[in-house]
Amino acid sequence: AQKVTQAQTEISVVEKEDVTLDCVYETRDTTYYLFWYKQPPSGELVFLIRRNSFDEQNEISGRYSWNFQKSTSSFNFTITASQVVDSAVYFCALSETTDSWGKFQFGAGTQVVVTP
Amino acid sequence: KAGVTQTPRYLIKTRGQQVTLSCSPISGHRSVSWYQQTPGQGLQFLFEYFSETQRNKGNFPGRFSGRQFSNSRSEMNVSTLELGDSALYLCASSFGTDSYEQYFGPGTRLTVT
């Protein structure tokens, strides 16, 4: 069963618009970690942010912000004032602590297209 | 600090052949995980090595194997290649606990004809 769901396949925006990416996860672990990665056309996955299950404080880092809500098992990610360089596929990932050494479970990804 | 490196970057093989991919982790990282990425299945976990031991394995046939050396460099091998093995193979390194983010290499693009 899919443990990480990214329902949005593709989002197209015009530069300077905000983009919010949805992520819903499923786990029975009480301790777990959530991540967002960016994959530009070059193919390399780039780490963006990490959150643990005990810290629901939402933060802002530059143009990135995230909204973690355990009650709805959601970990949404927002890019403020998007730029063309933000065009990439964005992946949400879950790392559990039960029998999960080194195993990240990724969502299907959301393609973000930012046009000038 | 140098990032994760993978060699080769591109490979073309024929069905039935075998292939070996290499991954050098970030200095100080002892864990290496391997993933297969395809348009149909997305990113799928293959296996993870820590201090030369396989600690975890995904749902892939025995044709997929790996190993890790004492310097934390890792190799994965695919024997008897099938057309469906065509994919981007990504390796990631980390300090080795669940809480740490994984840093990915650029991947090896394998095409099986």
GROMACS .gro file of C-alpha atoms in nm:
model
  229
    1ALA     CA    1   0.000   0.000   0.000
    2GLN     CA    2   0.119   0.349  -0.082
    3LYS     CA    3   0.235   0.514   0.237
    4VAL     CA    4   0.297   0.856   0.088
    5THR     CA    5   0.042   1.016  -0.140
    6GLN     CA    6   0.099   1.321  -0.351
    7ALA     CA    7  -0.231   1.373  -0.525
    8GLN     CA    8  -0.115   1.657  -0.748
    9THR     CA    9   0.057   1.529  -1.059
   10GLU     CA   10   0.150   1.866  -1.205
   11ILE     CA   11   0.116   2.228  -1.102
   12SER     CA   12   0.176   2.514  -1.345
   13VAL     CA   13   0.224   2.869  -1.220
   14VAL     CA   14   0.351   3.199  -1.344
   15GLU     CA   15   0.665   3.337  -1.186
   16LYS     CA   16   0.610   3.512  -0.849
   17GLU     CA   17   0.300   3.308  -0.769
   18ASP     CA   18   0.300   3.086  -0.461
   19VAL     CA   19   0.293   2.708  -0.500
   20THR     CA   20   0.164   2.466  -0.237
   21LEU     CA   21   0.239   2.096  -0.268
   22ASP     CA   22   0.026   1.846  -0.080
   23CYS     CA   23   0.154   1.533   0.091
   24VAL     CA   24  -0.045   1.282   0.292
   25TYR     CA   25   0.130   0.996   0.468
   26GLU     CA   26   0.037   0.680   0.650
   27THR     CA   27   0.229   0.515   0.932
   28ARG     CA   28   0.172   0.328   1.256
   29ASP     CA   29   0.500   0.442   1.404
   30THR     CA   30   0.487   0.710   1.671
   31THR     CA   31   0.834   0.830   1.576
   32TYR     CA   32   0.893   0.903   1.212
   33TYR     CA   33   1.051   1.161   0.987
   34LEU     CA   34   0.922   1.347   0.686
   35PHE     CA   35   1.123   1.504   0.408
   36TRP     CA   36   1.085   1.705   0.093
   37TYR     CA   37   1.320   1.659  -0.199
   38LYS     CA   38   1.350   1.839  -0.530
   39GLN     CA   39   1.452   1.666  -0.852
   40PRO     CA   40   1.550   1.907  -1.131
   41PRO     CA   41   1.587   1.783  -1.489
   42SER     CA   42   1.948   1.683  -1.415
   43GLY     CA   43   1.808   1.393  -1.211
   44GLU     CA   44   1.978   1.438  -0.876
   45LEU     CA   45   1.745   1.446  -0.576
   46VAL     CA   46   1.816   1.754  -0.364
   47PHE     CA   47   1.727   1.754   0.005
   48LEU     CA   48   1.509   2.049   0.108
   49ILE     CA   49   1.360   2.000   0.453
   50ARG     CA   50   1.315   1.745   0.733
   51ARG     CA   51   1.060   1.724   1.009
   52ASN     CA   52   1.023   1.474   1.293
   53SER     CA   53   0.690   1.350   1.424
   54PHE     CA   54   0.729   1.523   1.758
   55ASP     CA   55   0.771   1.870   1.620
   56GLU     CA   56   0.461   2.015   1.461
   57GLN     CA   57   0.592   2.367   1.460
   58ASN     CA   58   0.567   2.508   1.114
   59GLU     CA   59   0.858   2.708   0.986
   60ILE     CA   60   0.976   2.924   0.708
   61SER     CA   61   1.317   2.897   0.549
   62GLY     CA   62   1.374   3.158   0.285
   63ARG     CA   63   1.107   3.108   0.020
   64TYR     CA   64   1.018   2.763   0.155
   65SER     CA   65   0.765   2.693   0.429
   66TRP     CA   66   0.587   2.381   0.546
   67ASN     CA   67   0.273   2.289   0.729
   68PHE     CA   68   0.290   1.967   0.930
   69GLN     CA   69  -0.037   1.843   1.082
   70LYS     CA   70  -0.032   1.506   1.257
   71SER     CA   71  -0.409   1.510   1.302
   72THR     CA   72  -0.459   1.489   0.927
   73SER     CA   73  -0.128   1.312   0.846
   74SER     CA   74  -0.032   1.591   0.612
   75PHE     CA   75   0.299   1.756   0.541
   76ASN     CA   76   0.244   2.030   0.287
   77PHE     CA   77   0.517   2.240   0.133
   78THR     CA   78   0.494   2.593  -0.005
   79ILE     CA   79   0.724   2.785  -0.234
   80THR     CA   80   0.664   3.157  -0.203
   81ALA     CA   81   0.718   3.390  -0.498
   82SER     CA   82   0.812   3.107  -0.733
   83GLN     CA   83   1.099   3.143  -0.979
   84VAL     CA   84   1.174   2.962  -1.304
   85VAL     CA   85   1.458   2.777  -1.128
   86ASP     CA   86   1.196   2.616  -0.902
   87SER     CA   87   1.073   2.410  -1.196
   88ALA     CA   88   1.134   2.049  -1.094
   89VAL     CA   89   0.964   1.740  -0.958
   90TYR     CA   90   0.909   1.758  -0.582
   91PHE     CA   91   0.895   1.444  -0.370
   92CYS     CA   92   0.762   1.395  -0.022
   93ALA     CA   93   0.926   1.108   0.169
   94LEU     CA   94   0.862   0.917   0.490
   95SER     CA   95   1.122   0.748   0.708
   96GLU     CA   96   0.978   0.516   0.969
   97THR     CA   97   1.165   0.370   1.263
   98THR     CA   98   1.032   0.014   1.249
   99ASP     CA   99   1.242  -0.219   1.029
  100SER     CA  100   1.326   0.075   0.812
  101TRP     CA  101   1.700   0.114   0.804
  102GLY     CA  102   1.792   0.340   0.518
  103LYS     CA  103   1.449   0.309   0.359
  104PHE     CA  104   1.271   0.623   0.254
  105GLN     CA  105   0.926   0.581   0.107
  106PHE     CA  106   0.858   0.838  -0.157
  107GLY     CA  107   0.541   0.974  -0.302
  108ALA     CA  108   0.487   0.976  -0.676
  109GLY     CA  109   0.609   1.333  -0.704
  110THR     CA  110   0.455   1.659  -0.820
  111GLN     CA  111   0.588   1.828  -1.131
  112VAL     CA  112   0.610   2.204  -1.081
  113VAL     CA  113   0.632   2.419  -1.392
  114VAL     CA  114   0.709   2.786  -1.342
  115THR     CA  115   0.680   3.004  -1.650
  116PRO     CA  116   0.817   3.357  -1.682
  117LYS     CA  117   3.279   1.858   0.106
  118ALA     CA  118   3.238   1.638  -0.200
  119GLY     CA  119   2.892   1.504  -0.269
  120VAL     CA  120   2.781   1.153  -0.352
  121THR     CA  121   2.934   1.028  -0.673
  122GLN     CA  122   2.805   0.752  -0.896
  123THR     CA  123   2.973   0.581  -1.186
  124PRO     CA  124   2.908   0.533  -1.464
  125ARG     CA  125   2.647   0.798  -1.539
  126TYR     CA  126   2.507   0.616  -1.841
  127LEU     CA  127   2.504   0.252  -1.945
  128ILE     CA  128   2.355   0.059  -2.231
  129LYS     CA  129   2.335  -0.316  -2.189
  130THR     CA  130   2.172  -0.606  -2.367
  131ARG     CA  131   1.917  -0.842  -2.215
  132GLY     CA  132   2.083  -1.125  -2.029
  133GLN     CA  133   2.400  -0.933  -1.947
  134GLN     CA  134   2.497  -0.823  -1.602
  135VAL     CA  135   2.595  -0.477  -1.477
  136THR     CA  136   2.776  -0.328  -1.179
  137LEU     CA  137   2.711   0.025  -1.058
  138SER     CA  138   2.930   0.212  -0.812
  139CYS     CA  139   2.855   0.471  -0.545
  140SER     CA  140   3.094   0.672  -0.330
  141PRO     CA  141   2.923   0.834  -0.030
  142ILE     CA  142   2.992   1.165   0.135
  143SER     CA  143   3.296   1.146   0.359
  144GLY     CA  144   3.193   1.037   0.707
  145HIS     CA  145   2.869   0.875   0.595
  146ARG     CA  146   2.852   0.504   0.667
  147SER     CA  147   2.512   0.425   0.522
  148VAL     CA  148   2.441   0.381   0.154
  149SER     CA  149   2.094   0.317   0.018
  150TRP     CA  150   2.004   0.230  -0.339
  151TYR     CA  151   1.683   0.320  -0.521
  152GLN     CA  152   1.539   0.242  -0.862
  153GLN     CA  153   1.341   0.515  -1.032
  154THR     CA  154   1.110   0.440  -1.324
  155PRO     CA  155   0.821   0.640  -1.474
  156GLY     CA  156   0.576   0.365  -1.386
  157GLN     CA  157   0.683   0.265  -1.036
  158GLY     CA  158   0.847   0.584  -0.914
  159LEU     CA  159   1.124   0.566  -0.656
  160GLN     CA  160   1.160   0.222  -0.506
  161PHE     CA  161   1.399   0.118  -0.232
  162LEU     CA  162   1.641  -0.159  -0.325
  163PHE     CA  163   1.865  -0.208  -0.021
  164GLU     CA  164   2.075  -0.034   0.240
  165TYR     CA  165   2.424  -0.105   0.364
  166PHE     CA  166   2.589   0.015   0.682
  167SER     CA  167   2.942  -0.076   0.783
  168GLU     CA  168   2.962  -0.343   0.514
  169THR     CA  169   2.639  -0.512   0.629
  170GLN     CA  170   2.307  -0.516   0.449
  171ARG     CA  171   2.054  -0.394   0.704
  172ASN     CA  172   1.748  -0.367   0.488
  173LYS     CA  173   1.620  -0.492   0.156
  174GLY     CA  174   1.327  -0.396  -0.063
  175ASN     CA  175   1.103  -0.618  -0.274
  176PHE     CA  176   1.331  -0.690  -0.565
  177PRO     CA  177   1.433  -1.028  -0.709
  178GLY     CA  178   1.760  -1.190  -0.617
  179ARG     CA  179   1.911  -1.068  -0.945
  180PHE     CA  180   1.966  -0.740  -0.762
  181SER     CA  181   2.249  -0.754  -0.514
  182GLY     CA  182   2.493  -0.520  -0.353
  183ARG     CA  183   2.787  -0.487  -0.125
  184GLN     CA  184   2.973  -0.226   0.070
  185PHE     CA  185   3.344  -0.192   0.122
  186SER     CA  186   3.536  -0.087   0.431
  187ASN     CA  187   3.567   0.269   0.296
  188SER     CA  188   3.184   0.282   0.272
  189ARG     CA  189   3.185   0.276  -0.107
  190SER     CA  190   2.909   0.056  -0.238
  191GLU     CA  191   2.835  -0.137  -0.553
  192MET     CA  192   2.515  -0.285  -0.680
  193ASN     CA  193   2.495  -0.563  -0.932
  194VAL     CA  194   2.211  -0.668  -1.156
  195SER     CA  195   2.248  -1.004  -1.323
  196THR     CA  196   2.055  -1.142  -1.620
  197LEU     CA  197   1.925  -0.803  -1.721
  198GLU     CA  198   1.566  -0.766  -1.836
  199LEU     CA  199   1.409  -0.486  -2.038
  200GLY     CA  200   1.219  -0.379  -1.727
  201ASP     CA  201   1.545  -0.306  -1.546
  202SER     CA  202   1.587   0.007  -1.755
  203ALA     CA  203   1.577   0.285  -1.499
  204LEU     CA  204   1.763   0.558  -1.316
  205TYR     CA  205   1.950   0.402  -1.027
  206LEU     CA  206   2.013   0.641  -0.743
  207CYS     CA  207   2.230   0.592  -0.442
  208ALA     CA  208   2.205   0.797  -0.126
  209SER     CA  209   2.433   0.832   0.170
  210SER     CA  210   2.366   0.932   0.528
  211PHE     CA  211   2.502   0.896   0.879
  212GLY     CA  212   2.290   0.585   0.917
  213THR     CA  213   2.000   0.660   1.151
  214ASP     CA  214   1.639   0.714   1.054
  215SER     CA  215   1.644   1.075   1.158
  216TYR     CA  216   1.906   1.185   0.913
  217GLU     CA  217   1.836   1.303   0.564
  218GLN     CA  218   1.982   1.110   0.275
  219TYR     CA  219   2.198   1.283   0.018
  220PHE     CA  220   2.164   1.154  -0.333
  221GLY     CA  221   2.407   1.111  -0.615
  222PRO     CA  222   2.335   1.207  -0.976
  223GLY     CA  223   2.227   0.854  -1.063
  224THR     CA  224   2.320   0.598  -1.324
  225ARG     CA  225   2.087   0.581  -1.624
  226LEU     CA  226   2.069   0.216  -1.731
  227THR     CA  227   1.913   0.123  -2.062
  228VAL     CA  228   1.857  -0.243  -2.142
  229THR     CA  229   1.798  -0.328  -2.507
   0.00000   0.00000   0.00000
